Short mmCIF file of C-alpha atoms and ligand atoms in Angstrom, two decimals:
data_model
loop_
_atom_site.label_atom_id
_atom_site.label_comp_id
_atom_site.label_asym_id
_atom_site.label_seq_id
_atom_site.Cartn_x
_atom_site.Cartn_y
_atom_site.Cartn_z
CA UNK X 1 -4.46 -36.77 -55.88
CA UNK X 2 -3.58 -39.36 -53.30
CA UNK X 3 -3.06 -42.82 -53.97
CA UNK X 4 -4.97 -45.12 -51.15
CA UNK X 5 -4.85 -48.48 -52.84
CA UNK X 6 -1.08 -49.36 -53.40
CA UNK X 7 -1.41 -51.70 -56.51
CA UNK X 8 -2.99 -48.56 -58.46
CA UNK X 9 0.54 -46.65 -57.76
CA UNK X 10 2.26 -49.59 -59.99
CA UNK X 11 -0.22 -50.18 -63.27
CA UNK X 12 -0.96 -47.60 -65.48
CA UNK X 13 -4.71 -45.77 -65.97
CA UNK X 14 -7.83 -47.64 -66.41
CA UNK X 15 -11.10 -46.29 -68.09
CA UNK X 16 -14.26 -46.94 -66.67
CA UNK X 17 -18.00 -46.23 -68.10
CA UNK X 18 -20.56 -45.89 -65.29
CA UNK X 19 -23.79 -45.55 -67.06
CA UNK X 20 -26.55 -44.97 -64.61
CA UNK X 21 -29.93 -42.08 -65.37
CA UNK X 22 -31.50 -39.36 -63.28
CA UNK X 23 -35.18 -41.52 -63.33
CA UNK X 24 -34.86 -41.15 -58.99
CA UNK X 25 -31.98 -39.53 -57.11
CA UNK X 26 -30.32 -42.87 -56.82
CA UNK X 27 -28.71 -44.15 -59.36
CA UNK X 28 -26.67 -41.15 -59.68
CA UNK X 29 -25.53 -40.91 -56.34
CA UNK X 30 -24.64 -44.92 -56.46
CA UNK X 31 -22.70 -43.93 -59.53
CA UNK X 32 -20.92 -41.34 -57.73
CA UNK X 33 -20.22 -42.73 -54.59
CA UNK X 34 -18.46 -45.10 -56.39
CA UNK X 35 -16.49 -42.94 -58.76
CA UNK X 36 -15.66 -40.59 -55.93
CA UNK X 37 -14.17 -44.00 -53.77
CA UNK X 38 -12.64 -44.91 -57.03
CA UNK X 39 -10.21 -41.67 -57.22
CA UNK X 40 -9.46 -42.34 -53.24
CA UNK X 41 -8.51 -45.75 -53.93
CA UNK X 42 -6.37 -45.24 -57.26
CA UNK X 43 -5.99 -41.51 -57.80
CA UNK X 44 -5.78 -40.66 -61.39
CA UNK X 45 -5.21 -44.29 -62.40
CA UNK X 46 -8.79 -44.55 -62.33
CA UNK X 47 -10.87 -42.32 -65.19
CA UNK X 48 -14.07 -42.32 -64.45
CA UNK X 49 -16.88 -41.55 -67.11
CA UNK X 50 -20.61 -40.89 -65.97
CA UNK X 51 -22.92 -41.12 -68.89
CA UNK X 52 -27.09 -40.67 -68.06
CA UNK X 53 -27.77 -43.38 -70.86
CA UNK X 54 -30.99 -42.75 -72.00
CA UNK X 55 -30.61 -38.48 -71.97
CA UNK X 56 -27.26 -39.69 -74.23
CA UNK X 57 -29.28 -41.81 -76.86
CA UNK X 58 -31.05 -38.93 -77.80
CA UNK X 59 -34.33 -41.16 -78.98
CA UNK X 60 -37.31 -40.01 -77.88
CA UNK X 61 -39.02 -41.10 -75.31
CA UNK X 62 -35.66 -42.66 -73.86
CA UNK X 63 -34.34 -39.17 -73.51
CA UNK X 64 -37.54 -37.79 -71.19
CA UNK X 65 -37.26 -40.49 -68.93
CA UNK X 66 -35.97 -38.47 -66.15
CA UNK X 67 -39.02 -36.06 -66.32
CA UNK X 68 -41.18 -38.83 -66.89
CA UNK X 69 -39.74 -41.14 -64.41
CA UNK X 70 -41.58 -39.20 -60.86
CA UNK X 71 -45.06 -39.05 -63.30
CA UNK X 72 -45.07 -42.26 -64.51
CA UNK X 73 -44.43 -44.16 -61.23
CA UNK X 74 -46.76 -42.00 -59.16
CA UNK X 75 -46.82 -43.69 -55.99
CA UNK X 76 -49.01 -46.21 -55.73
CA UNK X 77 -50.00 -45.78 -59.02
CA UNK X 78 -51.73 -48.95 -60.92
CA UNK X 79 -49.99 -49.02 -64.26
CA UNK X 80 -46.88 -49.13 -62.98
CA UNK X 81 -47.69 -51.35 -60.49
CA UNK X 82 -48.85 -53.89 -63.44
CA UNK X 83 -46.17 -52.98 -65.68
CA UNK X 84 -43.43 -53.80 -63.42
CA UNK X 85 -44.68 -57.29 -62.76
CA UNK X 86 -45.28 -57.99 -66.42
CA UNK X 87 -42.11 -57.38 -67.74
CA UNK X 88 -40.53 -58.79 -64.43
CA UNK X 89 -39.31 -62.05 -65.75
CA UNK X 90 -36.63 -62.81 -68.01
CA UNK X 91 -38.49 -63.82 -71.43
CA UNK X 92 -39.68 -60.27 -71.15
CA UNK X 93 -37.04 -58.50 -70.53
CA UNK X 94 -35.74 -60.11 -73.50
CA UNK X 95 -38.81 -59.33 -75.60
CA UNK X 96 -39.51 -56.25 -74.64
CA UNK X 97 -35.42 -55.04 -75.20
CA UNK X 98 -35.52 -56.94 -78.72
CA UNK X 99 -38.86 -55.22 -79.22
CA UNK X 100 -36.90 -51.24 -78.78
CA UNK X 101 -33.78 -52.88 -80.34
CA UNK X 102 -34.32 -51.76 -83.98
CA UNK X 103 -35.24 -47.86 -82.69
CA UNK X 104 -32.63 -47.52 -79.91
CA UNK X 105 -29.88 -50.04 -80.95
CA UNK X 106 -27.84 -47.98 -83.64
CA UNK X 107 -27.95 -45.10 -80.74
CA UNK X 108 -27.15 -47.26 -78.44
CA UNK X 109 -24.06 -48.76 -80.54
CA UNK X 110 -23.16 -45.06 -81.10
CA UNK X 111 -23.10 -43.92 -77.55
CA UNK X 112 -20.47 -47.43 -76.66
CA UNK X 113 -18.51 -46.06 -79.57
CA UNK X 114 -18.33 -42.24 -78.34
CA UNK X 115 -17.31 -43.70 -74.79
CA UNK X 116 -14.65 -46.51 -75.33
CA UNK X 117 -13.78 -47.76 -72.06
CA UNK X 118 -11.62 -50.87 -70.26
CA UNK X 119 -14.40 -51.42 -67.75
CA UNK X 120 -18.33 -50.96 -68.30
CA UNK X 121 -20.56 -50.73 -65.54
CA UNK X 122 -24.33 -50.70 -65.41
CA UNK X 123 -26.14 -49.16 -62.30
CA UNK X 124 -29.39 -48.91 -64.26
CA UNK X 125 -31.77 -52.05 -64.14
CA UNK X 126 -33.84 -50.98 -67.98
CA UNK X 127 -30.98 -51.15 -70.27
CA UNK X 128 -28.85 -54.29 -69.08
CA UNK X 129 -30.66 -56.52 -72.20
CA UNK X 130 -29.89 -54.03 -74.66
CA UNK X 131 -26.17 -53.34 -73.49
CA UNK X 132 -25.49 -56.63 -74.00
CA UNK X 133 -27.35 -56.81 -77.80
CA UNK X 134 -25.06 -54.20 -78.21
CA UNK X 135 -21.80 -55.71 -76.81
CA UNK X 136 -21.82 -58.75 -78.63
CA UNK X 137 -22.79 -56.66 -82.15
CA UNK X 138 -19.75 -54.44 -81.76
CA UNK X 139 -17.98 -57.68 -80.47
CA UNK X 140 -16.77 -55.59 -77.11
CA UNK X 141 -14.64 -57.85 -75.01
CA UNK X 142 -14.28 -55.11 -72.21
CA UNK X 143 -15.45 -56.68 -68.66
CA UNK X 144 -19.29 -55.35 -68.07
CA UNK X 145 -20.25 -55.29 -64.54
CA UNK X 146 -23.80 -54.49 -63.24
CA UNK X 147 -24.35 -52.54 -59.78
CA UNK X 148 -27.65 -53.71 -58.42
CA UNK X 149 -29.72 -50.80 -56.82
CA UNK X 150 -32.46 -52.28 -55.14
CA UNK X 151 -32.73 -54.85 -52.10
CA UNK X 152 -34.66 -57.31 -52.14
CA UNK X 153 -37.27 -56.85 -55.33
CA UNK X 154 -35.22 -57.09 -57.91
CA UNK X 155 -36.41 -57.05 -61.44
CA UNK X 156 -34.93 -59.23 -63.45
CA UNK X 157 -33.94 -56.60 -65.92
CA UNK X 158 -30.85 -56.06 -63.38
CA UNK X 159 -29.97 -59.55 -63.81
CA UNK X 160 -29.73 -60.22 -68.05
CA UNK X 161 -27.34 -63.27 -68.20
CA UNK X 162 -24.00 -62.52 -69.91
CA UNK X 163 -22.49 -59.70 -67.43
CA UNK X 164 -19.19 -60.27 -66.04
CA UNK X 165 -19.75 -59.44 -62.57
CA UNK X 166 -23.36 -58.90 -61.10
CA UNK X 167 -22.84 -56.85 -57.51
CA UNK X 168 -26.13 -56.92 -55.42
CA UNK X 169 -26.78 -55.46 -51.86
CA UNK X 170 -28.33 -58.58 -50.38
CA UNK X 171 -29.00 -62.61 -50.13
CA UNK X 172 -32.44 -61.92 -50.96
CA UNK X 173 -31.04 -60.14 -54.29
CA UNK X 174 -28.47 -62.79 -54.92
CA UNK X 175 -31.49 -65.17 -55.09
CA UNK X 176 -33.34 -63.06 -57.59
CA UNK X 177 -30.02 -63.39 -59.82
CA UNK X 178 -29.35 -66.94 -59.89
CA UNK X 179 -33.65 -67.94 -60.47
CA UNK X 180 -32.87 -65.43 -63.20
CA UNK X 181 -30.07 -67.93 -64.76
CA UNK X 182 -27.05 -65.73 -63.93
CA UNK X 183 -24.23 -68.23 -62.88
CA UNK X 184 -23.72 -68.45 -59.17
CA UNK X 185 -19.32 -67.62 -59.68
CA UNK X 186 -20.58 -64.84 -60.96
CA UNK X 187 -22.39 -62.92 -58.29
CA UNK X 188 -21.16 -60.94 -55.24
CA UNK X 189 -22.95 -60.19 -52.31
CA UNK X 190 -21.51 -56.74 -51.32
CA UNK X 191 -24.13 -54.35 -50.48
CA UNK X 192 -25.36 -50.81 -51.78
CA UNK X 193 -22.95 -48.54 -52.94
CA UNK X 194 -23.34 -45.27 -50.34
CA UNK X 195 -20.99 -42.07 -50.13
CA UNK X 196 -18.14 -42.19 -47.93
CA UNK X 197 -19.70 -38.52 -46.22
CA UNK X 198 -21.84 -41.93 -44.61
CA UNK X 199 -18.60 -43.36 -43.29
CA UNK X 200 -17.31 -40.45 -41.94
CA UNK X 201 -20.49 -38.77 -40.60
CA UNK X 202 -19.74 -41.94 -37.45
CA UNK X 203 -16.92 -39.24 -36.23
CA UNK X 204 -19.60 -36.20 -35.91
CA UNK X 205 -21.74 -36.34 -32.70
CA UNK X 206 -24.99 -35.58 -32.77
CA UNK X 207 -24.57 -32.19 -31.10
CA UNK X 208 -22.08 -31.06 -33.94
CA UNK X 209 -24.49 -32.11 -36.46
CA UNK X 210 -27.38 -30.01 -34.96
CA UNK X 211 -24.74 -27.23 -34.18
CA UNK X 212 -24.15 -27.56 -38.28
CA UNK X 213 -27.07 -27.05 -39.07
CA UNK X 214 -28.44 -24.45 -36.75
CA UNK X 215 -30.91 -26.88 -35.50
CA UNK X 216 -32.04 -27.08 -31.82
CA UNK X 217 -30.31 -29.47 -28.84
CA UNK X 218 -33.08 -29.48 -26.43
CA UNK X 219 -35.85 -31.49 -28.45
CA UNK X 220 -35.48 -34.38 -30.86
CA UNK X 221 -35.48 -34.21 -34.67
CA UNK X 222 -37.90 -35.98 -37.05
CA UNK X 223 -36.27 -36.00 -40.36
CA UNK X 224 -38.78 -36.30 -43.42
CA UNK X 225 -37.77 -37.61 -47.53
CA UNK X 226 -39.10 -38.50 -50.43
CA UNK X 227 -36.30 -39.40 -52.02
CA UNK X 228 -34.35 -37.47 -54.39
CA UNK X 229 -37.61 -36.39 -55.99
CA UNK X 230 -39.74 -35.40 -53.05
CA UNK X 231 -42.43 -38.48 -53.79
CA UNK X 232 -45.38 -39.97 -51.50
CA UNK X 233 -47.67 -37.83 -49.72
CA UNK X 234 -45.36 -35.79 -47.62
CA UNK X 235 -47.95 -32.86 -46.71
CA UNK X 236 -50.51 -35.07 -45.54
CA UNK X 237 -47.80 -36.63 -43.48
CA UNK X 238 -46.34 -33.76 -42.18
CA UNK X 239 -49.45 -32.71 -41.50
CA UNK X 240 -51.05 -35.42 -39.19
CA UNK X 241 -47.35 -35.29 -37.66
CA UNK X 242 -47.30 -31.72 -37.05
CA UNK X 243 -50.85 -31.79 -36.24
CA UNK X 244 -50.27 -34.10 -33.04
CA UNK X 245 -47.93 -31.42 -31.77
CA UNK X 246 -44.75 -33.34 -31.15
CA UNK X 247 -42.50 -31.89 -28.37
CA UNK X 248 -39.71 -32.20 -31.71
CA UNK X 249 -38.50 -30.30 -34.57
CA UNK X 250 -39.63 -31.51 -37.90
CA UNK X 251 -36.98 -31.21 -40.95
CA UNK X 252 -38.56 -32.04 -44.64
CA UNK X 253 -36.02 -32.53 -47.35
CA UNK X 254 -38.08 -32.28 -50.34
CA UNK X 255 -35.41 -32.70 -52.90
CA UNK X 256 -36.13 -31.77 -56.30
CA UNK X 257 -39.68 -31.08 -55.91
CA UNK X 258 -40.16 -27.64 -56.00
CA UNK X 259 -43.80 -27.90 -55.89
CA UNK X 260 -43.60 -29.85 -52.76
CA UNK X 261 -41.03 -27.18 -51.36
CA UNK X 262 -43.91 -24.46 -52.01
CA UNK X 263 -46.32 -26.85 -50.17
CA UNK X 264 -44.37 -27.34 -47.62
CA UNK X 265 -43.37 -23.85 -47.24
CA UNK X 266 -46.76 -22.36 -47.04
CA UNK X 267 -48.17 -25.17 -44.76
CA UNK X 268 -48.78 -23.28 -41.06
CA UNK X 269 -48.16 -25.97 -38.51
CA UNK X 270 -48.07 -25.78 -34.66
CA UNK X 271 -44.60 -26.89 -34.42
CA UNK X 272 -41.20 -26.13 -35.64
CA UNK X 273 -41.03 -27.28 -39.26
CA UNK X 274 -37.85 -26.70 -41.48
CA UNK X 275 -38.20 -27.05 -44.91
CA UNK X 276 -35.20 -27.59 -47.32
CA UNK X 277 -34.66 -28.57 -51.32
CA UNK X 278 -32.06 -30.45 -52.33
CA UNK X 279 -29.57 -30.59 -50.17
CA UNK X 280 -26.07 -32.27 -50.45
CA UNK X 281 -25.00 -33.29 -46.73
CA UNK X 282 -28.20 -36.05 -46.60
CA UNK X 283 -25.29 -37.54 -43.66
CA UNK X 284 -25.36 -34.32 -41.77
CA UNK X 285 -29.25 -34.42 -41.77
CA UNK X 286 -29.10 -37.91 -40.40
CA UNK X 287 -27.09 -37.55 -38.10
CA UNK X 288 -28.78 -34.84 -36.50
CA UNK X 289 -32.09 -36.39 -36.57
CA UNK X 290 -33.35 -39.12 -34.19
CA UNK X 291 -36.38 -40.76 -36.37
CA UNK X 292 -36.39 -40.87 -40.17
CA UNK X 293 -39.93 -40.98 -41.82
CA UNK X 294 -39.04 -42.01 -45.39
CA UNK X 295 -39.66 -43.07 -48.91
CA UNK X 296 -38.78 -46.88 -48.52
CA UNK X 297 -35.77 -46.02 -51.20
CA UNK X 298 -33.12 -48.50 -51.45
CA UNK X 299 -30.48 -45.60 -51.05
CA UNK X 300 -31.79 -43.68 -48.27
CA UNK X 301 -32.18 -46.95 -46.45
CA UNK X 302 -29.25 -47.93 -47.09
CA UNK X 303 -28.17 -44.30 -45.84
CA UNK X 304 -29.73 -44.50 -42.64
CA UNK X 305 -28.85 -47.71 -41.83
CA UNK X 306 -25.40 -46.78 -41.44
CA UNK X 307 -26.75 -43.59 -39.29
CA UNK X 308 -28.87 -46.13 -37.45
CA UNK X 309 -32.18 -44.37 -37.72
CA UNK X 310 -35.62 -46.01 -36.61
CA UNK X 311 -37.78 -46.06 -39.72
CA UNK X 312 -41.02 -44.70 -40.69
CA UNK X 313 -41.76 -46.06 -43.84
CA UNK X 314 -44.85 -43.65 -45.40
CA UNK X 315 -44.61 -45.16 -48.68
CA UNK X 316 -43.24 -47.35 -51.37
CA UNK X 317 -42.66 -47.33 -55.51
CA UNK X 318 -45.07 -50.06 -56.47
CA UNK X 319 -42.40 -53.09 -57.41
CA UNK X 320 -39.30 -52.35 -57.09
CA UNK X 321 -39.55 -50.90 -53.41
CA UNK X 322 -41.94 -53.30 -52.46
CA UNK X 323 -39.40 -55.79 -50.95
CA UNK X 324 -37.47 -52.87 -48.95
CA UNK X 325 -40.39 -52.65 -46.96
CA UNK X 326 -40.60 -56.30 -45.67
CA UNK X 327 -36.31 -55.95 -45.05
CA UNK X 328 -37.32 -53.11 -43.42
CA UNK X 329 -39.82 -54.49 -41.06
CA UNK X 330 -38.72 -58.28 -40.43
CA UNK X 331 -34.99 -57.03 -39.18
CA UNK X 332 -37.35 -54.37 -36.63
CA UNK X 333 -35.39 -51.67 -38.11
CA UNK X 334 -38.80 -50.06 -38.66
CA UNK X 335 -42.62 -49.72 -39.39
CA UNK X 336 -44.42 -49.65 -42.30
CA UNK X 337 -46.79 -47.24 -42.54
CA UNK X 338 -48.83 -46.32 -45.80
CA UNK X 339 -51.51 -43.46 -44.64
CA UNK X 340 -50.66 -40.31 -42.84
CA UNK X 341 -52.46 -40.79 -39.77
CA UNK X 342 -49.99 -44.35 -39.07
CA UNK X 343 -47.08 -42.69 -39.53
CA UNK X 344 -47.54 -39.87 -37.25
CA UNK X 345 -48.90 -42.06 -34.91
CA UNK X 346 -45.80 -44.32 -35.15
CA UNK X 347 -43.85 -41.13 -34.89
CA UNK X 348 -45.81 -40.11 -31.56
CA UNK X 349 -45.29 -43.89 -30.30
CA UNK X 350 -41.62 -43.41 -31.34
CA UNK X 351 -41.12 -40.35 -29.36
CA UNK X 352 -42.45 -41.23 -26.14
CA UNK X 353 -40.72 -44.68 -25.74
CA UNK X 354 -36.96 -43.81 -26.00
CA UNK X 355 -36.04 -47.39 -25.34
CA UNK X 356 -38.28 -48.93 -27.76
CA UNK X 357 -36.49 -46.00 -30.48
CA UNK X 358 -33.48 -47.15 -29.17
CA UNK X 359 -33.46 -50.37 -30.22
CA UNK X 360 -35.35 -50.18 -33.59
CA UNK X 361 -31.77 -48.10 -33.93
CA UNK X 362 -29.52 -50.96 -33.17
CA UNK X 363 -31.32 -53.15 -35.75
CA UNK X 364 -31.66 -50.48 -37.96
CA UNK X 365 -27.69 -50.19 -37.96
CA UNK X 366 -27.40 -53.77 -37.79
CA UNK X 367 -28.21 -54.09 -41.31
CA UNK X 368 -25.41 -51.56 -42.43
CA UNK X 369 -22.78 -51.90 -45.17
CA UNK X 370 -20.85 -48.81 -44.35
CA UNK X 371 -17.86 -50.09 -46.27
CA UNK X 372 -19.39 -51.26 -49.48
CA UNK X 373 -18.63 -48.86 -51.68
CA UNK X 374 -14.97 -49.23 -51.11
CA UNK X 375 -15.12 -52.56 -51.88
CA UNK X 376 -17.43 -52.50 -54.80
CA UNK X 377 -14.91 -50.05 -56.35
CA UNK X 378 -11.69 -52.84 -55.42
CA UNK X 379 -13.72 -55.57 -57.51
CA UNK X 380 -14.74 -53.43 -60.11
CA UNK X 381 -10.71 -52.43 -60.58
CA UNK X 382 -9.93 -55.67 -60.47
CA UNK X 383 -12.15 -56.26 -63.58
CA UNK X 384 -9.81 -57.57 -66.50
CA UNK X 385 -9.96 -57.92 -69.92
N1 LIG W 401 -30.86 -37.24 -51.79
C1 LIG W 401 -29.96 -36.18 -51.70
N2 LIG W 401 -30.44 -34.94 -51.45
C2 LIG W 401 -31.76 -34.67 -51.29
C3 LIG W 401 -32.69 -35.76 -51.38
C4 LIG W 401 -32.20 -37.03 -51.62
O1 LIG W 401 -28.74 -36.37 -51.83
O2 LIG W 401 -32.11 -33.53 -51.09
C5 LIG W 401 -30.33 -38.58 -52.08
C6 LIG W 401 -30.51 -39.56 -50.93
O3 LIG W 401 -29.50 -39.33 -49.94
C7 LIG W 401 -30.39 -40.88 -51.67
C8 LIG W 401 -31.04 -40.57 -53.02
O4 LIG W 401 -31.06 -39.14 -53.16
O5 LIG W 401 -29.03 -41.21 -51.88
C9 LIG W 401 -32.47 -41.08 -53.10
O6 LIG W 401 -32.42 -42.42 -53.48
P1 LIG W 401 -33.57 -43.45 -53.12
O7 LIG W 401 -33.16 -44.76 -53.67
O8 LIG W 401 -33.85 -43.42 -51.68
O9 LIG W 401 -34.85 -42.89 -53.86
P2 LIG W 401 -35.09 -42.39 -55.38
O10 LIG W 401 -34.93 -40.90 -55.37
O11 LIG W 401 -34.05 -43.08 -56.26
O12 LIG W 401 -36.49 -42.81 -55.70
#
């Protein structure tokens, strides 16, 4: 493999942990945008390991989490809601992590042990406390960096003092980190970590992309996603969309919901619907599409940001999405827009007013960070011992 980065051609191979876990569809892809820029940048000098750290400890109900993880937070749903701003500060996170210590910490110590590495990197928010109970048991002097994954909400898990280098997409999150007692020389503002398909999807007109994917020229395209997991109330929405017969072509990407897919696949609409699973060219899809009616996930905004897509935000996870909405909305990149009927009616309004979509576009791509993965993986390289 190439070498991009010229230093990497001189010093010999580096290890590097990423532990990140399926609970959503973005940690991984952070995680993997970043090892994928990682073996542009420095070839083979660069070994990256991705470890899903709670599916790895093997303790029980760590392990489920990724099952549990679209259950649990069901949108809108009170306990998580309340649970998230309970153990949002940083006594708690200390509590609650010295609380699980005794059940998950030998585990934990285990995994570190089974995965030596030069560099450690966190893109998880839950486990930060516990990593570092674990670190300074074992007496690792390896650099640990955490990859913030959310905007503007932050919980404070992400920001456990003692990391070596705390990355985080935004002021807002930089603010969260220092009121959480992380040291200021500490923190980089840097952005969210997207794939580089984002960066190169600016080369592919809009045409090509519809030509791509066999979708029609002659009307626009409302994309619809819930994430990586299909979450929210996407039938209702595409529904009351559908229902108010759009002169467009409606694309849902339902992800890994295959009960959503079935929904959405039976529904009989008076419009064009296409309905897809998971797919793996989410920059093809934007780029093809002229509105995006999302999740408010920090990843897929991110995403579109770079595509410049006007927003539709149909939901948010109580919490940590919370704050994505107000970014969202105070830059005019979009609307927010929590029951069906809104959002197709901010579709509709979107639709008919081609100057108005045009520039919730521009501030919509104003806020992108198309090269932040590339250098999130330079300052993670540049990590030392
Ligand atoms: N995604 C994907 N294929 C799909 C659906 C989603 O690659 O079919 C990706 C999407 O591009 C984004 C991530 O999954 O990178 C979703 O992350 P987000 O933070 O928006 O929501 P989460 O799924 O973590 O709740």
């Amino acid at each position: 493999m190439g070498v991009a980065g010229s230093p990497a051609s001189a010093v010999s191979s580096k290890r590097f942990l990423f532990l990140f876990s399926d609970t959503g569809g973005g940690h991984r892809a952070s995680a993997q945008a970043v090892k994928d820029e990682m073996a542009r940048l420095y070839g083979d000098a660069a070994v990256v390991e991705m470890v899903d750290i709670f599916v790895e400890m093997r303790r029980w109900p760590f392990d489920r989490f990724p099952e549990l993880y679209p259950v649990a937070v069901g949108l809108n749903g009170i306990p998580w809601h309340v649970g998230y701003h309970l153990s949002d500060t940083m006594p708690m996170v200390r509590l609650l992590s010295g609380a699980v210590w005794p059940y998950v910490g030998p585990s934990l110590c285990r995994l570190l042990e089974q995965h030596p590495s030069d560099v450690m990197v966190s893109f998880h928010g839950v486990p930060n406390a516990a990593l570092l109970f674990a670190r300074r048991k074992m007496m690792l002097r390896n650099p640990f960096a955490i990859v913030t994954l959310d905007l503007v909400s932050v919980h404070a898990g992400w920001f456990t003092p003692g990391a070596h280098l705390y990355i985080v997409p935004t002021e807002a999150a930089r603010q969260r980190a220092l009121r959480a007692g992380v040291t200021a020389k500490r923190i980089r503002v840097i952005g969210m970590p997207t794939r580089r398909s984002f960066v190169e999807i600016r080369d592919m007109t809009q045409t090509e992309a519809r030509d791509r994917l066999g979708l029609p020229q002659d009307r626009p395209i409302v994309l619809m996603i819930g994430g990586g997991e299909g979450m929210g109330p996407l039938v209702p929405v595409v529904r009351e969309i559908a229902g108010c017969r759009p002169d467009a072509h409606l694309v849902v990407i339902a992800g890994r919901n295959q009960a959503l897919y079935n929904a959405l696949r039976a529904l009989d609409v008076p419009v064009p619907l296409r309905v897809e699973g998971f797919v793996t060219n989410i920059a093809v899809w934007m780029r093809a599409a002229d509105v995006l009616v999302t999740k408010a996930g920090p990843n897929t905004l991110a995403e579109a940001f770079i595509v410049g897509l006007p927003l539709v935000l149909y939901a948010a996870i109580p919490g940590q999405e919370e704050g994505n909405i107000l970014h969202v909305v105070e830059n005019h990149a979009g609307v927010w827009t929590p029951r069906p009927r809104a959002a197709a009616d901010a579709v509709m309004d979107l639709l008919a007013h081609p100057a108005q979509r045009s520039a919730m576009a521009a501030c919509s791509q104003a806020l992108a960070r198309p090269y932040a993965t590339e250098e999130i993986a330079r300052h993670l390289w540049d990590l030392r011992r």
